[in-house]
Short mmCIF file of C-alpha atoms in Angstrom, two decimals:
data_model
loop_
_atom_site.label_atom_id
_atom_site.label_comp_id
_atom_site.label_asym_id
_atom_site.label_seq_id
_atom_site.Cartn_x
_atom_site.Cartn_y
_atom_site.Cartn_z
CA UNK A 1 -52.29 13.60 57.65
CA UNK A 2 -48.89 12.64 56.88
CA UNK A 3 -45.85 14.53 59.10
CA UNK A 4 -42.99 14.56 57.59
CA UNK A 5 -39.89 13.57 60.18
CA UNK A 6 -37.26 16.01 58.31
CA UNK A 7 -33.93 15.18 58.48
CA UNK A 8 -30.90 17.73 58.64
CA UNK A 9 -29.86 17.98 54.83
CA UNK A 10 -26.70 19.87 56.44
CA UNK A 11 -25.85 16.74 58.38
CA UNK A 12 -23.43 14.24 56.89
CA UNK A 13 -20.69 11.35 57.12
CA UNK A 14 -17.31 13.49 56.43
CA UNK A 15 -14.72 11.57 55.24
CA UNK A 16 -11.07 12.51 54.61
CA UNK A 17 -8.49 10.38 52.14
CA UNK A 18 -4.86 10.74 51.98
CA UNK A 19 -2.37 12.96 50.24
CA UNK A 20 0.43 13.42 52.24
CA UNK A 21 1.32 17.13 52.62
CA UNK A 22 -1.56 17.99 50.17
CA UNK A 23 -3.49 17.09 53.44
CA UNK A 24 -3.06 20.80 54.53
CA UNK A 25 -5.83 21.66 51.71
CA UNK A 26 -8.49 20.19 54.15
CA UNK A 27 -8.01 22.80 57.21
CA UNK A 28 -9.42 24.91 54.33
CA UNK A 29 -12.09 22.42 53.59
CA UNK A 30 -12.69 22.52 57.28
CA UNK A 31 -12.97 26.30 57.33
CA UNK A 32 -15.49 26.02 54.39
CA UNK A 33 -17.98 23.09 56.07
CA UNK A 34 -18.01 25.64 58.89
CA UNK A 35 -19.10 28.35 57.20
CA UNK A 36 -21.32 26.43 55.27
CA UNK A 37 -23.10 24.79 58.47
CA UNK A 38 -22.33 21.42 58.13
CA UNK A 39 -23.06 18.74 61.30
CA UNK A 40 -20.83 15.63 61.10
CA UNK A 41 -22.51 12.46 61.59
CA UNK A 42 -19.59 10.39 61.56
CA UNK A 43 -16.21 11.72 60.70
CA UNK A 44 -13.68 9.53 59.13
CA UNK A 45 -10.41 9.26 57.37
CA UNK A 46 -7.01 7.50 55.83
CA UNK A 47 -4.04 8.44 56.08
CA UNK A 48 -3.31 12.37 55.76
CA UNK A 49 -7.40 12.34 56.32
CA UNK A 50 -7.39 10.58 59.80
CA UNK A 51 -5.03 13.49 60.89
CA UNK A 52 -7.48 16.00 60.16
CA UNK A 53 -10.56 13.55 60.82
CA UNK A 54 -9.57 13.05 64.48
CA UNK A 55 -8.45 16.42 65.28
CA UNK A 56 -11.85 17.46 64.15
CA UNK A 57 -13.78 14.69 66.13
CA UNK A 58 -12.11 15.74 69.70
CA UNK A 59 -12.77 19.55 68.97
CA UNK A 60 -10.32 21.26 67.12
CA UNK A 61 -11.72 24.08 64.71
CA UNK A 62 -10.48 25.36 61.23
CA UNK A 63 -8.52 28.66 62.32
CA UNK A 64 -6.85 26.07 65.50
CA UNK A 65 -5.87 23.92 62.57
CA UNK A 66 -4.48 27.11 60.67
CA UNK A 67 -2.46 27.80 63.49
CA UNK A 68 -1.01 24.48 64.17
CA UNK A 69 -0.37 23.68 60.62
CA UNK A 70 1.50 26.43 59.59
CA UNK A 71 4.03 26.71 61.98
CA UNK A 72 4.46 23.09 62.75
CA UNK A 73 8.02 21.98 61.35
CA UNK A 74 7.60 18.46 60.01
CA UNK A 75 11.31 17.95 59.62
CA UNK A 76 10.64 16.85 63.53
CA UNK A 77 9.00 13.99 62.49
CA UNK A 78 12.04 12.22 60.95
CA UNK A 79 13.37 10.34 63.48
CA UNK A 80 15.67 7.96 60.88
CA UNK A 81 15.32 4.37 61.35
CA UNK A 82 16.63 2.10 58.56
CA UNK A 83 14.40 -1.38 59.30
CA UNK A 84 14.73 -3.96 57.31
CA UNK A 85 12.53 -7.13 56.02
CA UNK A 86 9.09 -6.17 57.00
CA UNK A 87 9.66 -3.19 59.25
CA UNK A 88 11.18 -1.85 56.40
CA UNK A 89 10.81 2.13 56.65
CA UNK A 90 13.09 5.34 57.16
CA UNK A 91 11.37 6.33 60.17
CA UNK A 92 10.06 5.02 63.33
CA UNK A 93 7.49 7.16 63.38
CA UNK A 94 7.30 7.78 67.58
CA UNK A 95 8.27 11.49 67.40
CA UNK A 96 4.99 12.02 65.39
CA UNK A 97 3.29 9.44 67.51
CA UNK A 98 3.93 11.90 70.55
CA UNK A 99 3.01 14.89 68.94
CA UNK A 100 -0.41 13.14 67.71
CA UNK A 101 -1.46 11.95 71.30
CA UNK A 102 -0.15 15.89 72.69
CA UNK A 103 -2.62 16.90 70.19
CA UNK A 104 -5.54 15.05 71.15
CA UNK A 105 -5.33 15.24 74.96
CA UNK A 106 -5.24 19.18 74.95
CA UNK A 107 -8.93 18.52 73.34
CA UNK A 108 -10.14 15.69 75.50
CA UNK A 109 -9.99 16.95 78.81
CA UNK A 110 -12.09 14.27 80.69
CA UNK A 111 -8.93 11.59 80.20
CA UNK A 112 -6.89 11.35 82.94
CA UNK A 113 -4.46 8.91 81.57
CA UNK A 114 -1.96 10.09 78.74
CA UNK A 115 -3.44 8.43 75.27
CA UNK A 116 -7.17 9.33 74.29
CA UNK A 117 -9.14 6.18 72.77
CA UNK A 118 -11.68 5.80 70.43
CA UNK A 119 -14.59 5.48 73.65
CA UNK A 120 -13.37 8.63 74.96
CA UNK A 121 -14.92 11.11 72.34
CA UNK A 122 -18.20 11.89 71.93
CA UNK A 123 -17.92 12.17 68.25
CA UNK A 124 -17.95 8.98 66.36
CA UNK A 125 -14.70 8.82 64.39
CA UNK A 126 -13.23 6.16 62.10
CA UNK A 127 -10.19 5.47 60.53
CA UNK A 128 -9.12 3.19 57.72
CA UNK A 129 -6.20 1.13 58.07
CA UNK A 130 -4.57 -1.66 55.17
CA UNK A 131 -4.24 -5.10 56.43
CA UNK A 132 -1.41 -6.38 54.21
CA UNK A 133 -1.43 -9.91 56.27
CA UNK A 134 -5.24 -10.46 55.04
CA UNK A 135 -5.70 -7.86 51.90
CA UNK A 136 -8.41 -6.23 53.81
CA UNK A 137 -9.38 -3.26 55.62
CA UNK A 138 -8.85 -2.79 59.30
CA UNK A 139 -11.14 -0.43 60.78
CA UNK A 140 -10.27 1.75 64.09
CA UNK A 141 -13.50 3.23 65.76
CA UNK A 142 -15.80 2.68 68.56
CA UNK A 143 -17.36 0.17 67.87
CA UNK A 144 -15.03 -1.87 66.12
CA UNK A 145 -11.94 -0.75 68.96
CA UNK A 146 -13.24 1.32 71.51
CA UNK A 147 -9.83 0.79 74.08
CA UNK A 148 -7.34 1.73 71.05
CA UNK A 149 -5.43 4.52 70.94
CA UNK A 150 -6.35 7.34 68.43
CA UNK A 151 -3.03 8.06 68.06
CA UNK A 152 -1.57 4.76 67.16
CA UNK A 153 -4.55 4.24 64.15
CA UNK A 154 -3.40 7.75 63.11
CA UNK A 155 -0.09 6.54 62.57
CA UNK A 156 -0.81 3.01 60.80
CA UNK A 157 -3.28 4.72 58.87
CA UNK A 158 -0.26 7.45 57.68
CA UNK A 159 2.24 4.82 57.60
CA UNK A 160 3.16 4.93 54.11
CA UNK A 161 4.94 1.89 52.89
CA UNK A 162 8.81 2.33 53.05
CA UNK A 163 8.11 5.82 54.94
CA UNK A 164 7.11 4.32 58.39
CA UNK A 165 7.64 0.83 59.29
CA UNK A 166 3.99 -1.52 59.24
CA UNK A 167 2.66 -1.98 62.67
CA UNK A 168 1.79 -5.09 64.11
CA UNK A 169 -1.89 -5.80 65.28
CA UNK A 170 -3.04 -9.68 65.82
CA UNK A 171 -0.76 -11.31 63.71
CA UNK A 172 -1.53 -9.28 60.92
CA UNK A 173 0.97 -6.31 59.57
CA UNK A 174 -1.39 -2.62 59.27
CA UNK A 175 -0.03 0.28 57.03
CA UNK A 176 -1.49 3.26 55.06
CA UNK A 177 -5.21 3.18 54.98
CA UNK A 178 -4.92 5.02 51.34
CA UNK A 179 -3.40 2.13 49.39
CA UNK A 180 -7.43 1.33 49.14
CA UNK A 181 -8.03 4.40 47.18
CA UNK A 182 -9.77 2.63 44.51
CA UNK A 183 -12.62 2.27 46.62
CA UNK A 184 -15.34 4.35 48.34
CA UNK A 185 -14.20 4.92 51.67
CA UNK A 186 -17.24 4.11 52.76
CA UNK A 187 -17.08 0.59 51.68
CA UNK A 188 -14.27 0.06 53.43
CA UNK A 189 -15.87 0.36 56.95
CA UNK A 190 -18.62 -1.65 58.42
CA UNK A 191 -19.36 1.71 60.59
CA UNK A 192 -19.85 3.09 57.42
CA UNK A 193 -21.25 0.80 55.65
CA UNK A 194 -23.99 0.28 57.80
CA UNK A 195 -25.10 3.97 58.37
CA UNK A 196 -28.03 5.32 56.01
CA UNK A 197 -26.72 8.97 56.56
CA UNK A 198 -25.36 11.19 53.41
CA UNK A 199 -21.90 11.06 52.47
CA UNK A 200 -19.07 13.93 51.83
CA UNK A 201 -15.33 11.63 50.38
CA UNK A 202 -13.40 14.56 49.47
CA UNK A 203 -9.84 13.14 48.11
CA UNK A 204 -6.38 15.15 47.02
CA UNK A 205 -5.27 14.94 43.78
CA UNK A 206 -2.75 17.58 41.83
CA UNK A 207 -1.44 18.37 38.59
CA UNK A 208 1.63 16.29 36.82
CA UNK A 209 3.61 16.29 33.56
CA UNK A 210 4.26 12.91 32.40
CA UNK A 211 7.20 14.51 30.25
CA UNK A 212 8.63 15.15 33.49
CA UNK A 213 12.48 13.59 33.40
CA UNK A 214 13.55 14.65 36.76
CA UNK A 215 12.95 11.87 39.51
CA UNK A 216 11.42 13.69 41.63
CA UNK A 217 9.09 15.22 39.44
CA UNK A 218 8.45 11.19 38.01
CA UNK A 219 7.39 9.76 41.80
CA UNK A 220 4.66 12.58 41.78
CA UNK A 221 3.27 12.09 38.77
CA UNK A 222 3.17 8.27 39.29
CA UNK A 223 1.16 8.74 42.76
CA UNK A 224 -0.68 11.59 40.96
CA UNK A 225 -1.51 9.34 38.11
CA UNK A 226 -2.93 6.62 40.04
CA UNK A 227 -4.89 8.52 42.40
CA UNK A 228 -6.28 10.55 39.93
CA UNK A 229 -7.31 7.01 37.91
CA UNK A 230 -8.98 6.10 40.72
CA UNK A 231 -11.06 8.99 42.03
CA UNK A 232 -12.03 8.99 38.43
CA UNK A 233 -13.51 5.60 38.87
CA UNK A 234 -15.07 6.12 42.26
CA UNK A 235 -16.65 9.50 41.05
CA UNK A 236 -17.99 7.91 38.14
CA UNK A 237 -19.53 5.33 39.87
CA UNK A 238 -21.00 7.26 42.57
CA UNK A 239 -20.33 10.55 42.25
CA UNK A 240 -24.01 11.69 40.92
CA UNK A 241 -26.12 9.28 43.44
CA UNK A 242 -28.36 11.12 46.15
CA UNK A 243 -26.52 9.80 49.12
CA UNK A 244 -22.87 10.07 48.30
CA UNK A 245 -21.10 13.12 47.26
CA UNK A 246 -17.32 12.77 45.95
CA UNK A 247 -15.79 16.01 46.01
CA UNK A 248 -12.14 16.38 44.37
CA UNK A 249 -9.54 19.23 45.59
CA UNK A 250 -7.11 19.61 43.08
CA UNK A 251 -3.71 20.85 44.81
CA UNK A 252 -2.03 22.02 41.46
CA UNK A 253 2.04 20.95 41.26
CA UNK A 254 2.33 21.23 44.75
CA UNK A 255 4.88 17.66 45.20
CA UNK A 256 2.69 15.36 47.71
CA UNK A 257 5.76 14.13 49.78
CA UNK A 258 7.54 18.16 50.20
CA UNK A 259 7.65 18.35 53.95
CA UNK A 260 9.33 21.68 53.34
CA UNK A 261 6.65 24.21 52.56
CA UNK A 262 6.99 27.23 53.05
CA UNK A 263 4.29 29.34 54.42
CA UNK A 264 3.21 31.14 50.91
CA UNK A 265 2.69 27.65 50.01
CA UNK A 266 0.78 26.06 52.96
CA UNK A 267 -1.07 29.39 52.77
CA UNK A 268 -1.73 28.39 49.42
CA UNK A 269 -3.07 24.53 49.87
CA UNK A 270 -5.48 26.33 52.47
CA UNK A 271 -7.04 28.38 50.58
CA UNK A 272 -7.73 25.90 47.50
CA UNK A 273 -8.97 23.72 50.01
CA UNK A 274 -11.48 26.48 50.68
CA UNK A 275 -12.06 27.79 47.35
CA UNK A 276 -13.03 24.52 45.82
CA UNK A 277 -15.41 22.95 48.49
CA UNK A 278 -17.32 26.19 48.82
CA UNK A 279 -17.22 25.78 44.62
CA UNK A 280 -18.89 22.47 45.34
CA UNK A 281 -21.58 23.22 47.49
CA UNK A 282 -22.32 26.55 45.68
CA UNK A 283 -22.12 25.39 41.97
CA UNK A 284 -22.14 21.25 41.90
CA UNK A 285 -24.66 20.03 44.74
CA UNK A 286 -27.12 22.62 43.75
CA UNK A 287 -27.90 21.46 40.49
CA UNK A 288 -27.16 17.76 41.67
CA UNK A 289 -30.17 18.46 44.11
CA UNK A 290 -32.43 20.26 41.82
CA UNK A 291 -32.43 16.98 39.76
CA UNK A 292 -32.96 14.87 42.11
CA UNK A 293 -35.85 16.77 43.40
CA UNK A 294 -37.57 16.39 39.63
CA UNK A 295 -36.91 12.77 39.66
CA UNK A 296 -38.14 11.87 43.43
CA UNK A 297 -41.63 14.39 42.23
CA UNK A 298 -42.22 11.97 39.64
CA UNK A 299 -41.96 8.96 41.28
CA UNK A 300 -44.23 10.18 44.44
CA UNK A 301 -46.89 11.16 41.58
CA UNK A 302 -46.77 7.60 40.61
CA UNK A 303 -46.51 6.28 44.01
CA UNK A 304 -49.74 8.51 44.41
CA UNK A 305 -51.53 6.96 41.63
CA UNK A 306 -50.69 3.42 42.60
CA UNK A 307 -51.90 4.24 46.18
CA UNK A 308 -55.22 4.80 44.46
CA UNK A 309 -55.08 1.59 42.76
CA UNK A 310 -54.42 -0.47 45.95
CA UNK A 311 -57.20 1.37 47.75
CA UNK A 312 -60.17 0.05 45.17
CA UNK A 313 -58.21 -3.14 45.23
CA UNK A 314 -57.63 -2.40 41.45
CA UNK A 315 -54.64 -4.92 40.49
CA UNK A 316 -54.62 -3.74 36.88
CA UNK A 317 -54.27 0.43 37.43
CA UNK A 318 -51.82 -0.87 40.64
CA UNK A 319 -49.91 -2.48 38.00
CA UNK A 320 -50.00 -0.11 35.55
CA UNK A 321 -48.60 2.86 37.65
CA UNK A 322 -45.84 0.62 39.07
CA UNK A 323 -44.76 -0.08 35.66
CA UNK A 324 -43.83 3.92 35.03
CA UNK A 325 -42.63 3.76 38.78
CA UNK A 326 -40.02 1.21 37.56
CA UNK A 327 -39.33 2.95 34.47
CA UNK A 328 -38.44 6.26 35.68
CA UNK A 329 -36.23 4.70 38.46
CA UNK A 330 -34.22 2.15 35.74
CA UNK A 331 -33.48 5.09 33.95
CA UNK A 332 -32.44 6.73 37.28
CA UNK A 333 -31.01 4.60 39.34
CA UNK A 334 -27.82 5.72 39.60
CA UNK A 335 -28.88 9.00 41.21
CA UNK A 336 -31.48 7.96 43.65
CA UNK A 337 -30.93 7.17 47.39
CA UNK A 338 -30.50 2.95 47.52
CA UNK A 339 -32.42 3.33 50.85
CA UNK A 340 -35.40 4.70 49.28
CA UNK A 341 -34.73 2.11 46.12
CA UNK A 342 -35.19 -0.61 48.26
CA UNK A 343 -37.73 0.54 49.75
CA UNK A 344 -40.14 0.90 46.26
CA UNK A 345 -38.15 -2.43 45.10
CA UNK A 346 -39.64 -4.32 48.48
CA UNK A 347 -43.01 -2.61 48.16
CA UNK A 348 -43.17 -3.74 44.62
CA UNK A 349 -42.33 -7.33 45.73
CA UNK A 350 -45.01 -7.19 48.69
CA UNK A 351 -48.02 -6.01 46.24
CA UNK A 352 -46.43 -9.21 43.96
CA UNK A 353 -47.26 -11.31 46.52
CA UNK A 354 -50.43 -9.74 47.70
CA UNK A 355 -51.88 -10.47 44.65
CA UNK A 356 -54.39 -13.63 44.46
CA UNK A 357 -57.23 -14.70 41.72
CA UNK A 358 -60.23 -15.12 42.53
CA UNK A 359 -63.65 -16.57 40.55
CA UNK A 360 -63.74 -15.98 36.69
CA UNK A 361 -60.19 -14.54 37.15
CA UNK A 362 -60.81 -11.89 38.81
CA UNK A 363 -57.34 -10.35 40.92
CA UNK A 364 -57.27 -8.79 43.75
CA UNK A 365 -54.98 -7.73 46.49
CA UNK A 366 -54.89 -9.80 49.63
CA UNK A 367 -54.50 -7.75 53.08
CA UNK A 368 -55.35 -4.26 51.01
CA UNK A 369 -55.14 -2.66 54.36
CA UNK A 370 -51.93 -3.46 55.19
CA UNK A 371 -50.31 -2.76 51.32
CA UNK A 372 -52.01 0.52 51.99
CA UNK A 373 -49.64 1.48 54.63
CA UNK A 374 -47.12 -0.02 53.29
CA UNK A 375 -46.94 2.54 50.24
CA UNK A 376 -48.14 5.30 52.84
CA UNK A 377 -44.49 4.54 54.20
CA UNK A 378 -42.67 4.59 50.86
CA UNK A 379 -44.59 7.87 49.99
CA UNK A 380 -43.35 9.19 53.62
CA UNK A 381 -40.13 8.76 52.62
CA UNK A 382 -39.92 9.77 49.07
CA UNK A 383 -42.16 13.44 50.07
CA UNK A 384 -39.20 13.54 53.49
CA UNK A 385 -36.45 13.14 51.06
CA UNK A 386 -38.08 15.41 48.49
CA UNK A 387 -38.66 18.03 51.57
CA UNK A 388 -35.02 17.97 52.85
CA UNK A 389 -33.88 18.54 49.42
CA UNK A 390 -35.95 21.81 48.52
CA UNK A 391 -34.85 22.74 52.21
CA UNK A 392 -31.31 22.50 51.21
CA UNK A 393 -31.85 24.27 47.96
CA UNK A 394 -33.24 27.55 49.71
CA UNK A 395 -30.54 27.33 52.20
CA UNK A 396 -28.09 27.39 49.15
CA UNK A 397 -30.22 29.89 47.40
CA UNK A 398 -29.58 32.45 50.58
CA UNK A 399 -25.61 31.03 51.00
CA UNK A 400 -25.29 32.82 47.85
CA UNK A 401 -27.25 35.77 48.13
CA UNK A 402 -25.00 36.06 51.43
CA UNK A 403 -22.02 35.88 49.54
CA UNK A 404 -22.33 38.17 46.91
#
């Protein structure tokens, strides 16, 4: 009898991008993946994100993060430095530096020494950084940097170009980990890249006019523009696949670079940061799911069939079955898992080779026995993943019965 080794369908990667002061919207994405019941895997982030991705990893909650947020006066943070050549910026940056490692040690208790590094949480965080030496990613974690300080890949990854001056890490210059927004943030990280578990990439974006004449007004809707360009691409790329879930909070007009909110409007961010990932995971996911678990059905019926096939060493039925395997996942395969892809691709390739001729032309399937297992495994994972999803949908089903 197969057992099926369930995973947690509330458990995921959480990852944060940037948006400056539009940041504040996640403390009410935070409040929301609480309520909701979501584990964190990993946790990770860029720029604004690796604020709220750190705090996160080394304990903070949502309503500490209310607190903080809206009474902190960022105005603090502008300690005016005018650097030229490449430390170029307006600020220095070390007042928020300080504030950042205050921050973390209140959390992480068992350090003795003043600055908490990547090895001393128990969470496993990550944070993207822009090498502008090599025009690659620099990632800050444990396993890539377990003696730096959290605090210092905070700052690169916030150090916005002109803003903060770039910081200098083995002859290479680091600044804001969000000039890679075109990208997955995933793909950015080897951490990240290399862990099979299901992804949230929520990213800021907000309104703009492009009639808008007043300068001010212009800067936001070119950063506005551009984001928004490339969350479209990311989303449309990914957005509907099993494993990764790309979930966009709109902050309206609110200006990404006004350090002066007032609380109505903080209050504001927080609560749209709410609103719309609890719109996500009530509305979006649900029916994503419910798809998925029609398409994955099909395929294990086929994967069923072709099981037969293999046992009574039948080649031609094998064959047959694999053939409207292949079908259904070609015109699906930008929704299903790539773990569990690969998997039918490789089984596929194995039954390929496991097939020999013998007298009068007669095929067959060399080592039956062990192809057997083989697509006992694949139909493991296919009837887990199928299993975690209906588990998720009744959990949804009584979120909103809870709600009403």
């Amino acid at each position: 009898m197969e057992i099926l080794q369930m995973t947690n369908p509330l458990k995921y990667t959480c990852l944060f991008g940037g948006g400056a002061i539009r940041g504040m919207a996640y403390i009410g994405t935070i409040r929301a993946l609480e309520e909701l019941g979501i584990e964190y895997d990993i946790i990770g982030g860029s720029s604004v994100g690796s604020i709220i991705a750190a705090l996160v990893a080394c304990g903070y909650k949502s309503y500490e993060l209310e607190n903080l947020f809206m009474k902190v006066n960022f105005d603090l943070f502008k300690d005016i430095h005018l650097g030229f050549g490449k430390a170029f910026a307006i600020s220095k940056g070390e007042i928020f530096l300080d504030w950042l490692n205050e921050l973390l040690a209140k959390k992480v208790v068992n350090v003795k020494r003043k600055n908490v590094t990547f090895k001393d949480i128990e969470k496993k965080l990550v944070i993207i950084t822009t090498n502008l030496t090599k025009f690659c990613t620099q990632e800050f974690s444990d396993t890539e940097t377990p003696d730096f300080e959290i605090a210092q890949a905070i700052k690169i990854s916030s150090s916005m170009p002109g803003l903060m001056a770039p910081y200098k890490y083995n002859d290479s210059f680091l600044v804001d980990g969000d000039l890679q927004k075109a990208s997955p943030m995933w793909r950015l990280s080897e951490t990240l890249k290399n862990s099979e578990s299901r992804i949230l990439e929520f990213r800021l974006e907000g309104d703009y006019n492009k009639d808008e004449k007043n300068p001010i007004s212009f800067i936001n809707t070119i950063y506005s523009c551009v984001t928004d360009i490339a969350t479209d691409f990311v989303t449309e790329l990914y957005g509907s696949n099993d494993r990764f879930d790309c979930i966009r909070i709109n902050t309206g007009d609110i200006f990404f670079a006004d350090f002066n909110l007032n609380k109505d409007e903080r209050r504001k961010l927080i609560d749209i940061g709410y609103n719309q990932t609890m719109d996500y995971f009530k509305k979006v996911l649900p029916e994503k799911k419910q798809k998925l678990v029609e398409v994955y059905s099909l395929i294990l019926t086929y994967l069923k069939k072709a099981q037969k096939g293999v046992k009574s060493n039948n080649v031609e039925e094998t064959q047959w079955w694999f053939g409207d395997i292949f079908t259904t996942m070609c015109e699906n395969k930008e929704i299903i898992d790539p773990v569990i892809y690969k998997k039918i691709v490789d089984l596929k390739n194995d039954l390929v080779k496991g097939t020999s001729t013998v007298l009068f032309f007669h095929t067959c399937f060399k080592g039956a026995k062990r192809l057997d297992a083989q697509i006992r495994d694949v139909i493991l994972a296919v009837n887990t993943r199928i299993a975690d999803l209906k588990l998720y949908l009744q959990l949804s089903a009584e979120l909103q019965t809870s709600t009403k």
